[in-house]
PDB file of N, CA and C in Angstrom:
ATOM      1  N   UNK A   1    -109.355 -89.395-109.691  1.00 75.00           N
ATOM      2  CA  UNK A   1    -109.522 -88.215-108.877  1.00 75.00           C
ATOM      3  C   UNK A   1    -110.377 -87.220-109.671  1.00 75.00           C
ATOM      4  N   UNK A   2    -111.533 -86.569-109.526  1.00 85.00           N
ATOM      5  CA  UNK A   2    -111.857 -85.472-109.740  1.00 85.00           C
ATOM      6  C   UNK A   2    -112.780 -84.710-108.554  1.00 85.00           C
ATOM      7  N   UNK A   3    -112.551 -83.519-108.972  1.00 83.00           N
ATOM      8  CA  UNK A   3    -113.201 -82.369-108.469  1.00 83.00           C
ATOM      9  C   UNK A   3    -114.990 -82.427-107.630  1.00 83.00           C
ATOM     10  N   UNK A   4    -114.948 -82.307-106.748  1.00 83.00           N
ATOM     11  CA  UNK A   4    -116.539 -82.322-105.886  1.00 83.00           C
ATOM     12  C   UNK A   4    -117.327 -81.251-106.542  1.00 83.00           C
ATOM     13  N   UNK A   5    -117.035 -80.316-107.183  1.00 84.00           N
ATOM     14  CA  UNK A   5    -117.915 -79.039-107.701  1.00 84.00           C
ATOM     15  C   UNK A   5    -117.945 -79.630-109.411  1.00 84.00           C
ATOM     16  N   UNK A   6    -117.803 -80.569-109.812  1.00 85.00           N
ATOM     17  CA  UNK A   6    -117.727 -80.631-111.061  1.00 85.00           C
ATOM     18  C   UNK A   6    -119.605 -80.950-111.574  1.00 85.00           C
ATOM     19  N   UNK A   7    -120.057 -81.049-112.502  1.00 85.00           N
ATOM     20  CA  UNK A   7    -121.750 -81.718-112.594  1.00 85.00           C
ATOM     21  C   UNK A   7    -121.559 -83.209-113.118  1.00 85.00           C
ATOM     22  N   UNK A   8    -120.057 -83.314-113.989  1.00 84.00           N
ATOM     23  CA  UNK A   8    -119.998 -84.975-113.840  1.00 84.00           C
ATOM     24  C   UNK A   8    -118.978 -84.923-114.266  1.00 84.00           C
ATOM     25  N   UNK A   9    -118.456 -86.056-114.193  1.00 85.00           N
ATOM     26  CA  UNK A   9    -116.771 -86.705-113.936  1.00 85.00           C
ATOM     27  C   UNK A   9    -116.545 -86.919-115.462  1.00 85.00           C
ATOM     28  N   UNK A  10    -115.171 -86.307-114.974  1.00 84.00           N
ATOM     29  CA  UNK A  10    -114.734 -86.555-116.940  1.00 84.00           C
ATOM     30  C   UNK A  10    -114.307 -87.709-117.565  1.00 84.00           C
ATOM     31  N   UNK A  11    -115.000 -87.940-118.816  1.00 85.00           N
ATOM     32  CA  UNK A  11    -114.527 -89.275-118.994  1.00 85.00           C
ATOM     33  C   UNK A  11    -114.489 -88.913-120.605  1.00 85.00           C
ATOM     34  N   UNK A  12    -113.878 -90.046-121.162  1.00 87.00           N
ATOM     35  CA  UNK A  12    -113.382 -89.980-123.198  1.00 87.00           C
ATOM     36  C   UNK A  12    -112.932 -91.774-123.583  1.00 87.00           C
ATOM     37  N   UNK A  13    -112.878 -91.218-124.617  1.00 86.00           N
ATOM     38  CA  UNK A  13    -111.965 -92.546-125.506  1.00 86.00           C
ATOM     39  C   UNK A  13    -110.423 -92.293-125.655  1.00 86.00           C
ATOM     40  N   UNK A  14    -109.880 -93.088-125.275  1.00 86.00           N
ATOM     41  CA  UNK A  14    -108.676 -93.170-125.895  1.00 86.00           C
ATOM     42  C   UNK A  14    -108.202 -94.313-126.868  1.00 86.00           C
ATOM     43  N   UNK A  15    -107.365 -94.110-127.551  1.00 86.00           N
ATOM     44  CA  UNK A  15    -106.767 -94.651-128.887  1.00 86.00           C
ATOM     45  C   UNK A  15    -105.549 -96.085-128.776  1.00 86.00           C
ATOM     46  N   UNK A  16    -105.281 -96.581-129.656  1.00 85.00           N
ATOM     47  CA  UNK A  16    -104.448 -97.969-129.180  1.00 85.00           C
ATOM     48  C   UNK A  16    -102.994 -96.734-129.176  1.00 85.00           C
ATOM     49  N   UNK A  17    -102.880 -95.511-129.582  1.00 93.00           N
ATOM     50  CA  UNK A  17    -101.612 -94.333-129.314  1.00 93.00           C
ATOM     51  C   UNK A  17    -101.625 -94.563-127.925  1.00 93.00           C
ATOM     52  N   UNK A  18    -102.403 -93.806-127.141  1.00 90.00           N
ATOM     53  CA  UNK A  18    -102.032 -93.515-126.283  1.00 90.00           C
ATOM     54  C   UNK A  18    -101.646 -94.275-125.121  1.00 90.00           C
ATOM     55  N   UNK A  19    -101.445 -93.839-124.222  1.00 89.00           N
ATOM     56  CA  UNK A  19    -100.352 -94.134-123.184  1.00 89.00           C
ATOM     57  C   UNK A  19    -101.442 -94.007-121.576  1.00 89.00           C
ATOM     58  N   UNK A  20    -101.789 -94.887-121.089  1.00 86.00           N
ATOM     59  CA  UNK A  20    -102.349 -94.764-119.420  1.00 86.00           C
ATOM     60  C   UNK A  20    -101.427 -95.128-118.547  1.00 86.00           C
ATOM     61  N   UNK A  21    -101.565 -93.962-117.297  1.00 87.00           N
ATOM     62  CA  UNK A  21    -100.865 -94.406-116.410  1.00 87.00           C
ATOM     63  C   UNK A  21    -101.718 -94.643-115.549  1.00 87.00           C
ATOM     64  N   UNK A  22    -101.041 -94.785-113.529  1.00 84.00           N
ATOM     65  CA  UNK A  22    -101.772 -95.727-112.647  1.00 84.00           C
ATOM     66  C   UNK A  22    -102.999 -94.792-112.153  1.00 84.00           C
ATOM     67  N   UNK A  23    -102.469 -93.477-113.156  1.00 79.00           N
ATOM     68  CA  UNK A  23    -103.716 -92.348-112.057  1.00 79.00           C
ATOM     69  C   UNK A  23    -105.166 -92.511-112.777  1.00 79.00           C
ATOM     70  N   UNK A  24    -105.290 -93.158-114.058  1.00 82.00           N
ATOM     71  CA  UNK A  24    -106.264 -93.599-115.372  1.00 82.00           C
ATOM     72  C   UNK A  24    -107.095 -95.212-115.220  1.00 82.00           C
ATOM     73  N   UNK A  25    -108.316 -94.805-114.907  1.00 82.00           N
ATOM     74  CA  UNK A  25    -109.353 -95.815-114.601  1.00 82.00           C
ATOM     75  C   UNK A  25    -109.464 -96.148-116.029  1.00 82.00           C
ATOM     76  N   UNK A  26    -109.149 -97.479-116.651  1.00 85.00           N
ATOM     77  CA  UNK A  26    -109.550 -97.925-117.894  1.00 85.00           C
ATOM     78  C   UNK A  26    -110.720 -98.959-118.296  1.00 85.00           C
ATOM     79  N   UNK A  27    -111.886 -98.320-119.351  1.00 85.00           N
ATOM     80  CA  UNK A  27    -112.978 -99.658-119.107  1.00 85.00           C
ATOM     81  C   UNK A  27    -112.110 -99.988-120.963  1.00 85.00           C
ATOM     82  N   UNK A  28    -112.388-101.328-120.917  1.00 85.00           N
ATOM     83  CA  UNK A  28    -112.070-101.754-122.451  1.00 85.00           C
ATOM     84  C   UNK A  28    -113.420-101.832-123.233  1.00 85.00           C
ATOM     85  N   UNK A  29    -114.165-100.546-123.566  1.00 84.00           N
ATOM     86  CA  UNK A  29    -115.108-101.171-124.217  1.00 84.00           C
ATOM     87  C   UNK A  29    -115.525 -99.875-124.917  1.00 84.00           C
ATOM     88  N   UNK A  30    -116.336 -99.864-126.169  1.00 83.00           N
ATOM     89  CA  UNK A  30    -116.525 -98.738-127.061  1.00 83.00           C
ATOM     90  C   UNK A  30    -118.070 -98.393-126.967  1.00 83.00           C
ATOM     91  N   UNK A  31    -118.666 -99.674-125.658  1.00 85.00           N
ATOM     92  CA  UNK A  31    -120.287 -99.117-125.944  1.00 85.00           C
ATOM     93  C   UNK A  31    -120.579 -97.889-125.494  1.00 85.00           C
ATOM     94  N   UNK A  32    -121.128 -97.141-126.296  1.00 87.00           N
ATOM     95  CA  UNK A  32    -121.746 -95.728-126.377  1.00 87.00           C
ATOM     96  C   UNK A  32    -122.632 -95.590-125.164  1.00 87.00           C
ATOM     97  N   UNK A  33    -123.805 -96.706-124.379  1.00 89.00           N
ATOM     98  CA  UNK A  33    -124.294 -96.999-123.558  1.00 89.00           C
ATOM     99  C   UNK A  33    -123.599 -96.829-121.948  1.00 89.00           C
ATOM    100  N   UNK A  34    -122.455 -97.897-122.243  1.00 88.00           N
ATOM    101  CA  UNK A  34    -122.080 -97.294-120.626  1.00 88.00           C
ATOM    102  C   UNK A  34    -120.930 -96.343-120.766  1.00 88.00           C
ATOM    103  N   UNK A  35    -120.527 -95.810-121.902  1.00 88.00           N
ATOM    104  CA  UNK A  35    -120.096 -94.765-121.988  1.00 88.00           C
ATOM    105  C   UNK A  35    -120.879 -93.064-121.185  1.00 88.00           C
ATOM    106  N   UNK A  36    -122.764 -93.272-121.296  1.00 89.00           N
ATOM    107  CA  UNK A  36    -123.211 -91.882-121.017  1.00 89.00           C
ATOM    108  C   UNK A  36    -123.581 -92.768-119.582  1.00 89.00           C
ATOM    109  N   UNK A  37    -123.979 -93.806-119.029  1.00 90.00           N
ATOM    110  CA  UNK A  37    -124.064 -94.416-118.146  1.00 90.00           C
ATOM    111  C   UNK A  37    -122.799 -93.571-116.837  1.00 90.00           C
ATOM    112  N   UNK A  38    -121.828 -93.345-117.184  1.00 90.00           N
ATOM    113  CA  UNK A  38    -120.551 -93.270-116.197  1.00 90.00           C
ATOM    114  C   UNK A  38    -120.579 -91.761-116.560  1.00 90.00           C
ATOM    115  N   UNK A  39    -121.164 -91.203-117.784  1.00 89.00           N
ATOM    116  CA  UNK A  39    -120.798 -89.960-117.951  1.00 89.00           C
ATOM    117  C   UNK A  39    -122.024 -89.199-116.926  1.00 89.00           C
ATOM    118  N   UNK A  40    -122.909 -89.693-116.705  1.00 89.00           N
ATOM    119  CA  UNK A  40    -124.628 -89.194-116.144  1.00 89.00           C
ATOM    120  C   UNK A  40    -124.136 -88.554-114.866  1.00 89.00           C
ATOM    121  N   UNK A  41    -125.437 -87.624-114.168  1.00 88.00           N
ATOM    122  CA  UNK A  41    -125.023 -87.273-112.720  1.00 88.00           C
ATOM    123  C   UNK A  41    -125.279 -88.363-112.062  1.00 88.00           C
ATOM    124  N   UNK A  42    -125.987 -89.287-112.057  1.00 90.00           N
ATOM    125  CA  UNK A  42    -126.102 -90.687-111.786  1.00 90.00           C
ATOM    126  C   UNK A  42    -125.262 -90.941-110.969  1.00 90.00           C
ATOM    127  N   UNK A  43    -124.449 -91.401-112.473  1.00 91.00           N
ATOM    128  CA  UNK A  43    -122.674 -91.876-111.342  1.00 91.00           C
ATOM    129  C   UNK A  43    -121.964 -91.259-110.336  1.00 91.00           C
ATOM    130  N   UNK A  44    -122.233 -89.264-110.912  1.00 91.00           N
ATOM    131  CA  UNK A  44    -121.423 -88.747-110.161  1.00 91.00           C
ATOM    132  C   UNK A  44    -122.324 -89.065-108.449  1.00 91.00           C
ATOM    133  N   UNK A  45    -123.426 -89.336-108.266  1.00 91.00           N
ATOM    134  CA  UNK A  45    -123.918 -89.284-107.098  1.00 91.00           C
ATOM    135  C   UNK A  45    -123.142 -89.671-106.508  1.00 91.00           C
ATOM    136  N   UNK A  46    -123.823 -91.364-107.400  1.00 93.00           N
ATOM    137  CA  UNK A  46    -122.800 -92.594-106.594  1.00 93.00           C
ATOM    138  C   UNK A  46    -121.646 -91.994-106.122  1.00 93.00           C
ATOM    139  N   UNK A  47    -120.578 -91.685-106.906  1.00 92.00           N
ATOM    140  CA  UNK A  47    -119.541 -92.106-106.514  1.00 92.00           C
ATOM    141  C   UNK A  47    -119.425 -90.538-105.377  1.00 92.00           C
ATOM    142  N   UNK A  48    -120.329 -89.574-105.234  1.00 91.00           N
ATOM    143  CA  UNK A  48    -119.790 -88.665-104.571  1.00 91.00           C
ATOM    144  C   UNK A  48    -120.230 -89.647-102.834  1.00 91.00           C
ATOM    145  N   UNK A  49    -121.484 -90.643-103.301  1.00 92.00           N
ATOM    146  CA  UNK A  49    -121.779 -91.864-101.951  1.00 92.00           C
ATOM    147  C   UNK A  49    -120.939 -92.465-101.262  1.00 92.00           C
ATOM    148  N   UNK A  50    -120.215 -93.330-102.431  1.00 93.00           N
ATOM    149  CA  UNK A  50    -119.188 -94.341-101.979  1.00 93.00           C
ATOM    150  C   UNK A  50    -117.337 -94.080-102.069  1.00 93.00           C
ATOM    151  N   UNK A  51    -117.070 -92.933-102.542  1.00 91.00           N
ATOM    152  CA  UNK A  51    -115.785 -92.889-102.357  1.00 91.00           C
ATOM    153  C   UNK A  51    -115.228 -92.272-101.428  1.00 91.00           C
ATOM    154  N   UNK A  52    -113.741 -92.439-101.795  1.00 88.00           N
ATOM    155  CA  UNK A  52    -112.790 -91.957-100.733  1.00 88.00           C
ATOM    156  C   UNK A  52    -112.546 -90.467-101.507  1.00 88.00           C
ATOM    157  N   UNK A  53    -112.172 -89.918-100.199  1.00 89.00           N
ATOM    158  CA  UNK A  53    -111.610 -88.594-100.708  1.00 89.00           C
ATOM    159  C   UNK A  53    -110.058 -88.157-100.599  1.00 89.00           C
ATOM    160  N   UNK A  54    -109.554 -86.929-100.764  1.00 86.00           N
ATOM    161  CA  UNK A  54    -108.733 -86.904-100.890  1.00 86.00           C
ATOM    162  C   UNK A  54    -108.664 -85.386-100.485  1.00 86.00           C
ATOM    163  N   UNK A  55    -108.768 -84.500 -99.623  1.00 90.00           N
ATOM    164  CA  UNK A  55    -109.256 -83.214 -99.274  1.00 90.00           C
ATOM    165  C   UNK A  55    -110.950 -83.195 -99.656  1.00 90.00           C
ATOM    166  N   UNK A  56    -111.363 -82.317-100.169  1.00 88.00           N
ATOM    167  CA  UNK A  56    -112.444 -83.033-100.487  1.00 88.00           C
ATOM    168  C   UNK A  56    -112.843 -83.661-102.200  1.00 88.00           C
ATOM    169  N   UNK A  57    -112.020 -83.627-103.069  1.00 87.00           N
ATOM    170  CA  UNK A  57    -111.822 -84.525-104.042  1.00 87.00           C
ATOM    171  C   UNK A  57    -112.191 -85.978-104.088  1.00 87.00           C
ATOM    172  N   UNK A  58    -113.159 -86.250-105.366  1.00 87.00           N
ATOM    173  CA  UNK A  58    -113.618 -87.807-105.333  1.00 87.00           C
ATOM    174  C   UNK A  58    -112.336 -88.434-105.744  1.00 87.00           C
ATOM    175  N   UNK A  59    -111.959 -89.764-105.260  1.00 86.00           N
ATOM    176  CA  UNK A  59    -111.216 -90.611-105.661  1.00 86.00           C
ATOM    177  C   UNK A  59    -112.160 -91.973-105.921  1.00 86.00           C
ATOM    178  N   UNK A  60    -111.581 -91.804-107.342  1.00 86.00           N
ATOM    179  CA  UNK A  60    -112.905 -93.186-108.039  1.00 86.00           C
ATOM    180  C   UNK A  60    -112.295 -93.954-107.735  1.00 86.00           C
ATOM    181  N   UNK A  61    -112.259 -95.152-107.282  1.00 86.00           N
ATOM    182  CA  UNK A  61    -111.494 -96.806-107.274  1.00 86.00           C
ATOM    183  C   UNK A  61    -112.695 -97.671-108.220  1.00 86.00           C
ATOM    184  N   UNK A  62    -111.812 -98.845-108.630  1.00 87.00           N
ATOM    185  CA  UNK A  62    -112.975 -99.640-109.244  1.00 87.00           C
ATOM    186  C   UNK A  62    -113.285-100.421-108.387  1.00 87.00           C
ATOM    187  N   UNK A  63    -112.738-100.909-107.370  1.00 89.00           N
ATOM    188  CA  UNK A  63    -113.597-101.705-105.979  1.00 89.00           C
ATOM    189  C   UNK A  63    -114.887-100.475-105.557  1.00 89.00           C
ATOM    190  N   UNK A  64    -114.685-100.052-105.029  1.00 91.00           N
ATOM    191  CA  UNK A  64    -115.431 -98.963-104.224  1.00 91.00           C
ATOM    192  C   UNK A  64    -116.365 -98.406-104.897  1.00 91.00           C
ATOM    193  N   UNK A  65    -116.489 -97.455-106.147  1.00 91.00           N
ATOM    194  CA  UNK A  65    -117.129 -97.318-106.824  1.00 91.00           C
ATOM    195  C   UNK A  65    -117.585 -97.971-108.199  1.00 91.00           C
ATOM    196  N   UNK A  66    -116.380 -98.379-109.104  1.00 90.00           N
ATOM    197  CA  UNK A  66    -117.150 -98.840-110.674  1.00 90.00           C
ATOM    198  C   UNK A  66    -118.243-100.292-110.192  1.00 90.00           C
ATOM    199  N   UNK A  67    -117.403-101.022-109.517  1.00 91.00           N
ATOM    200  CA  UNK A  67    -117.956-102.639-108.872  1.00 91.00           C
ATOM    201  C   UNK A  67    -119.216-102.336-108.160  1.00 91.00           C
ATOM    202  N   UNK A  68    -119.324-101.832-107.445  1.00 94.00           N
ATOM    203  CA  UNK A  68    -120.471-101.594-106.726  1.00 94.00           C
ATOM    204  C   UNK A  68    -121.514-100.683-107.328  1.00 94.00           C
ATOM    205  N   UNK A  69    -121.376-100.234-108.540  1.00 93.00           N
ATOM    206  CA  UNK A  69    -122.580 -99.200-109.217  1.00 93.00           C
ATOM    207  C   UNK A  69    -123.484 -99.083-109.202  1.00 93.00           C
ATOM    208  N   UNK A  70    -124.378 -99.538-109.397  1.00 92.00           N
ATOM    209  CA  UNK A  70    -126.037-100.098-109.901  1.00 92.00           C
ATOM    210  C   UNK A  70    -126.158 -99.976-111.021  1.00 92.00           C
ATOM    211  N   UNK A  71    -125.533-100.566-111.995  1.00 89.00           N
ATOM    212  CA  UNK A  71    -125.828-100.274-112.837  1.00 89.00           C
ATOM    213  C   UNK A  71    -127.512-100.185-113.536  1.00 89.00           C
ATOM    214  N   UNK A  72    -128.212 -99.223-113.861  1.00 85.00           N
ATOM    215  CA  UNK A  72    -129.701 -99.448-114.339  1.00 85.00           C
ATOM    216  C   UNK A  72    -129.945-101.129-115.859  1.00 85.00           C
ATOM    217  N   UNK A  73    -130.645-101.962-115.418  1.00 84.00           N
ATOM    218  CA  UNK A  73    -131.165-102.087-116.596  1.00 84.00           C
ATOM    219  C   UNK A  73    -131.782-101.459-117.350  1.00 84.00           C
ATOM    220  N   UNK A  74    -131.539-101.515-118.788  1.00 81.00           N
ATOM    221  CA  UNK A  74    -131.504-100.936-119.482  1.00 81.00           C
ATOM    222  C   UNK A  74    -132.592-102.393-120.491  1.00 81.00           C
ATOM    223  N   UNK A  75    -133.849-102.527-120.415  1.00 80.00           N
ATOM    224  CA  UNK A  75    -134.137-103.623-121.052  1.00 80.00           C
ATOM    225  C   UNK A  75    -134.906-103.292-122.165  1.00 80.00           C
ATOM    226  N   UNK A  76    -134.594-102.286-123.170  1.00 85.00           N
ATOM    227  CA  UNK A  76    -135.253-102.090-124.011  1.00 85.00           C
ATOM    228  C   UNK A  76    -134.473-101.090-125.024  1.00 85.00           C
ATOM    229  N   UNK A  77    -134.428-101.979-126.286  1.00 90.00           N
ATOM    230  CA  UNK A  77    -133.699-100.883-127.408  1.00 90.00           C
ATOM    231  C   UNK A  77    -133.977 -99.146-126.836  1.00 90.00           C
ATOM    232  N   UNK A  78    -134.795 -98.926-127.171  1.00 88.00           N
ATOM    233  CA  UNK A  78    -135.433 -97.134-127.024  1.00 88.00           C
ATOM    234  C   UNK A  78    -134.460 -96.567-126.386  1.00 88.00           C
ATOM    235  N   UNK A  79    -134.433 -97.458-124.663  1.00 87.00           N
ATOM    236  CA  UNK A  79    -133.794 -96.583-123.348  1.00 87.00           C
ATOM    237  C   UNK A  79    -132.817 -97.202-123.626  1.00 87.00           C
ATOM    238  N   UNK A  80    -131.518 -97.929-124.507  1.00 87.00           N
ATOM    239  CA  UNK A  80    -130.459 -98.084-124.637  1.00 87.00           C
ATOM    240  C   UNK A  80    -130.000 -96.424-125.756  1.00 87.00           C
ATOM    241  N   UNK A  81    -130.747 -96.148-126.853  1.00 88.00           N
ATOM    242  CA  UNK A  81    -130.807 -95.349-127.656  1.00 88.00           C
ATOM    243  C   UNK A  81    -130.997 -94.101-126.848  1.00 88.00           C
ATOM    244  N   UNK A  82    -131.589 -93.816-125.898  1.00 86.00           N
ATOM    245  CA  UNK A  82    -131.820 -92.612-125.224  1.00 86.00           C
ATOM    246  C   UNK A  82    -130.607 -92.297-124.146  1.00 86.00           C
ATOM    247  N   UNK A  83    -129.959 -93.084-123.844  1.00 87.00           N
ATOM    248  CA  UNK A  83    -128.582 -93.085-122.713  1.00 87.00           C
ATOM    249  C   UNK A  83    -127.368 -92.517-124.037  1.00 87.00           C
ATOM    250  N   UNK A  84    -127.589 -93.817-124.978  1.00 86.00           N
ATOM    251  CA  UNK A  84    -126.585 -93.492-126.254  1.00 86.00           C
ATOM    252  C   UNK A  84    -126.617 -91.795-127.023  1.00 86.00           C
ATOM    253  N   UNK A  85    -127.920 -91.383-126.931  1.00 85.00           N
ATOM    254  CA  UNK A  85    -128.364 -90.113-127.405  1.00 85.00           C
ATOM    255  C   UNK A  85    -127.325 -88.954-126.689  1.00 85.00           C
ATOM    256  N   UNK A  86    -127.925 -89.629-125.671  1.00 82.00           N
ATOM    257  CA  UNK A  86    -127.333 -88.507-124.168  1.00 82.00           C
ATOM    258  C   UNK A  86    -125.951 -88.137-124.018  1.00 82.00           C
ATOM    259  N   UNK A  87    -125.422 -89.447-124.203  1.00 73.00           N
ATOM    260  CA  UNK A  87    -124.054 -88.769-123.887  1.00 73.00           C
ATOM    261  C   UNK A  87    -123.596 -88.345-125.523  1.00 73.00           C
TER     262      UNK A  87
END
């Protein structure tokens, strides 16, 4: 769930500590890449495209939005380093 007025959806790392519950979209992975990838207004488009709402609140699903992304290729060190920069 986040906010429609936000400029992009919050996202972090968490630790083998902590604790997710069912309201916590989890990716298992530490790349720095699709880390600013999901962090970009990019995503927030997308997902302000393809999701459900909730009043008017995005509700991310990983059917609906993570699965269906676009994700960009990314076919070149530089523009992997420039996404990595970014976020």
């Amino acid at each position: 769930m986040s906010s429609e007025t936000r400029r992009y959806i919050p996202i972090g790392y968490y630790t083998a500590d902590d604790i997710a519950t069912n309201a916590v979209f989890l990716i298992p992975s530490d790349d720095t890449a699709i880390f600013g990838l999901l962090s970009s207004s990019m995503f927030l488009e997308w997902t302000a495209l393809v999701s459900s709402r909730l009043e008017s609140r995005f509700q991310i699903s990983v059917t609906a939005v993570y699965n269906t992304f676009p994700f960009p290729s990314l076919s070149d060190q530089a523009q992997v380093d420039r996404v990595r920069k970014a976020s």
